[in-house]
Amino acid sequence: MLFMAMILVFGFTMGTLVKQLGTGLYLSVVFEQFLTPALLPALVFLMACLISFATGTSMGTMAITSVIALPMAMNLGVSIPLVAAAVFGGSIFGDHASPISDTTIMSCSTTGCNIIDHVKTQAPYCVACAAVSVILYIVMGFIM
């Protein structure tokens, strides 16, 4: 559990640092000329998926990506609830799919299941739902 606590502490620390530096506003100014605002929710979702899968923590990912994505959404005029949903949804993806997630490790240790076998059985469901989510975030980005 110490490993997971350290990841959460570092995630919240990084989130605070990123917020104080104004990274979200800076990135929105940089990407404003290249990024179609309607694609922001889908890109935020994919970014959160990758970060949460790599770190194995949903809370740390939410702390890091929300302080970047929400100011970008405000600056680009994108729906804030839609981008917040993309942050939370992508963060939860890695929590379910990552082999180093605390929930994966705890469920495998209590049931006696091999971690890799558990990840292999969860992957098709997680990837299918993530693919549908990306498509819906693209559609909703153009609608909202």
CSV table of C-alpha atoms in Angstrom, one decimal:
chain,number,residue,atom,x,y,z
A,1,MET,CA,0.0,0.0,0.0
A,2,LEU,CA,3.0,2.3,0.5
A,3,PHE,CA,3.6,2.3,-3.2
A,4,MET,CA,0.1,3.4,-4.0
A,5,ALA,CA,0.2,6.1,-1.3
A,6,MET,CA,3.4,7.4,-2.8
A,7,ILE,CA,1.8,7.5,-6.3
A,8,LEU,CA,-1.2,9.4,-5.0
A,9,VAL,CA,1.0,11.9,-3.1
A,10,PHE,CA,3.2,12.5,-6.2
A,11,GLY,CA,0.1,12.8,-8.4
A,12,PHE,CA,-1.6,15.4,-6.2
A,13,THR,CA,1.8,17.3,-5.8
A,14,MET,CA,2.2,17.3,-9.6
A,15,GLY,CA,-1.4,18.5,-10.0
A,16,THR,CA,-0.8,21.4,-7.6
A,17,LEU,CA,2.4,22.3,-9.4
A,18,VAL,CA,0.8,22.1,-12.8
A,19,LYS,CA,-2.0,24.3,-11.6
A,20,GLN,CA,0.3,26.9,-10.1
A,21,LEU,CA,2.4,27.1,-13.3
A,22,GLY,CA,-0.7,27.7,-15.4
A,23,THR,CA,0.0,24.8,-17.7
A,24,GLY,CA,-3.6,24.4,-18.9
A,25,LEU,CA,-3.8,28.0,-20.0
A,26,TYR,CA,-0.3,27.8,-21.7
A,27,LEU,CA,-1.2,24.7,-23.6
A,28,SER,CA,-4.5,26.1,-24.7
A,29,VAL,CA,-2.7,29.1,-26.2
A,30,VAL,CA,-0.1,26.9,-27.9
A,31,PHE,CA,-2.7,24.3,-29.3
A,32,GLU,CA,-5.4,26.8,-30.2
A,33,GLN,CA,-4.0,27.2,-33.7
A,34,PHE,CA,-3.6,23.4,-34.2
A,35,LEU,CA,-6.4,21.8,-32.2
A,36,THR,CA,-10.0,21.7,-33.3
A,37,PRO,CA,-11.8,22.5,-30.0
A,38,ALA,CA,-14.4,19.8,-30.7
A,39,LEU,CA,-11.7,17.1,-30.5
A,40,LEU,CA,-10.5,18.2,-27.1
A,41,PRO,CA,-12.8,15.8,-25.1
A,42,ALA,CA,-11.6,12.8,-27.0
A,43,LEU,CA,-8.0,13.8,-26.7
A,44,VAL,CA,-8.3,14.4,-23.0
A,45,PHE,CA,-10.0,11.0,-22.6
A,46,LEU,CA,-7.2,9.3,-24.5
A,47,MET,CA,-4.5,11.2,-22.5
A,48,ALA,CA,-6.2,10.2,-19.2
A,49,CYS,CA,-6.4,6.6,-20.3
A,50,LEU,CA,-2.7,6.5,-21.1
A,51,ILE,CA,-1.6,8.2,-17.9
A,52,SER,CA,-3.9,6.1,-15.7
A,53,PHE,CA,-2.8,2.9,-17.3
A,54,ALA,CA,0.9,3.8,-16.9
A,55,THR,CA,0.6,4.8,-13.3
A,56,GLY,CA,-2.2,2.5,-12.2
A,57,THR,CA,-4.0,5.2,-10.3
A,58,SER,CA,-7.2,7.0,-11.1
A,59,MET,CA,-7.0,9.7,-8.4
A,60,GLY,CA,-3.5,10.7,-9.4
A,61,THR,CA,-4.5,10.9,-13.0
A,62,MET,CA,-7.5,13.0,-12.1
A,63,ALA,CA,-5.3,15.4,-10.1
A,64,ILE,CA,-2.8,15.8,-13.0
A,65,THR,CA,-5.2,16.0,-16.0
A,66,SER,CA,-8.0,18.0,-14.6
A,67,VAL,CA,-5.8,21.0,-13.9
A,68,ILE,CA,-4.5,20.9,-17.5
A,69,ALA,CA,-7.7,20.0,-19.3
A,70,LEU,CA,-10.3,22.1,-17.6
A,71,PRO,CA,-8.5,25.5,-18.2
A,72,MET,CA,-7.9,24.4,-21.8
A,73,ALA,CA,-11.7,23.7,-22.2
A,74,MET,CA,-12.5,27.1,-20.7
A,75,ASN,CA,-10.1,28.9,-23.0
A,76,LEU,CA,-11.2,27.1,-26.1
A,77,GLY,CA,-14.9,27.3,-25.3
A,78,VAL,CA,-15.5,23.6,-25.0
A,79,SER,CA,-18.2,22.2,-22.7
A,80,ILE,CA,-16.7,21.9,-19.2
A,81,PRO,CA,-18.9,19.0,-18.0
A,82,LEU,CA,-18.0,17.1,-21.2
A,83,VAL,CA,-14.2,17.6,-20.6
A,84,ALA,CA,-14.6,16.7,-16.9
A,85,ALA,CA,-16.4,13.5,-17.9
A,86,ALA,CA,-13.5,12.7,-20.2
A,87,VAL,CA,-11.0,13.3,-17.4
A,88,PHE,CA,-12.9,11.0,-15.0
A,89,GLY,CA,-13.7,8.3,-17.5
A,90,GLY,CA,-10.2,8.1,-18.8
A,91,SER,CA,-8.8,8.0,-15.3
A,92,ILE,CA,-11.1,5.1,-14.4
A,93,PHE,CA,-10.1,3.2,-17.5
A,94,GLY,CA,-6.5,2.7,-16.3
A,95,ASP,CA,-7.7,1.8,-12.8
A,96,HIS,CA,-9.5,-1.2,-14.2
A,97,ALA,CA,-7.1,-2.1,-17.0
A,98,SER,CA,-3.7,-1.6,-15.5
A,99,PRO,CA,-1.8,-4.5,-13.9
A,100,ILE,CA,-0.2,-2.1,-11.4
A,101,SER,CA,-3.5,-0.7,-10.2
A,102,ASP,CA,-4.3,-1.0,-6.5
A,103,THR,CA,-7.8,-2.5,-7.3
A,104,THR,CA,-6.3,-5.0,-9.7
A,105,ILE,CA,-3.7,-6.1,-7.2
A,106,MET,CA,-6.1,-6.3,-4.3
A,107,SER,CA,-8.7,-8.2,-6.2
A,108,CYS,CA,-6.1,-10.7,-7.5
A,109,SER,CA,-4.6,-11.2,-4.1
A,110,THR,CA,-8.0,-11.8,-2.4
A,111,THR,CA,-9.2,-14.2,-5.1
A,112,GLY,CA,-5.9,-16.0,-5.8
A,113,CYS,CA,-6.0,-15.0,-9.5
A,114,ASN,CA,-2.9,-14.3,-11.5
A,115,ILE,CA,-2.6,-10.6,-12.2
A,116,ILE,CA,-1.8,-11.0,-15.9
A,117,ASP,CA,-4.7,-13.4,-16.4
A,118,HIS,CA,-7.0,-10.9,-14.7
A,119,VAL,CA,-5.7,-8.1,-17.0
A,120,LYS,CA,-6.2,-10.3,-20.1
A,121,THR,CA,-9.8,-11.0,-19.1
A,122,GLN,CA,-10.5,-7.3,-18.4
A,123,ALA,CA,-8.8,-5.9,-21.5
A,124,PRO,CA,-11.5,-6.7,-24.1
A,125,TYR,CA,-14.2,-5.0,-22.1
A,126,CYS,CA,-12.1,-2.0,-21.1
A,127,VAL,CA,-10.8,-1.4,-24.7
A,128,ALA,CA,-14.3,-1.9,-26.2
A,129,CYS,CA,-15.9,0.6,-23.8
A,130,ALA,CA,-13.0,3.0,-24.4
A,131,ALA,CA,-13.3,2.8,-28.1
A,132,VAL,CA,-17.1,3.5,-27.9
A,133,SER,CA,-16.3,6.4,-25.5
A,134,VAL,CA,-13.8,8.0,-27.9
A,135,ILE,CA,-16.3,7.9,-30.7
A,136,LEU,CA,-19.0,9.4,-28.5
A,137,TYR,CA,-16.6,12.1,-27.2
A,138,ILE,CA,-15.9,13.1,-30.8
A,139,VAL,CA,-19.6,13.2,-31.6
A,140,MET,CA,-20.5,15.1,-28.5
A,141,GLY,CA,-17.6,17.5,-29.0
A,142,PHE,CA,-19.1,18.7,-32.3
A,143,ILE,CA,-22.6,18.8,-30.9
A,144,MET,CA,-22.0,20.6,-27.6
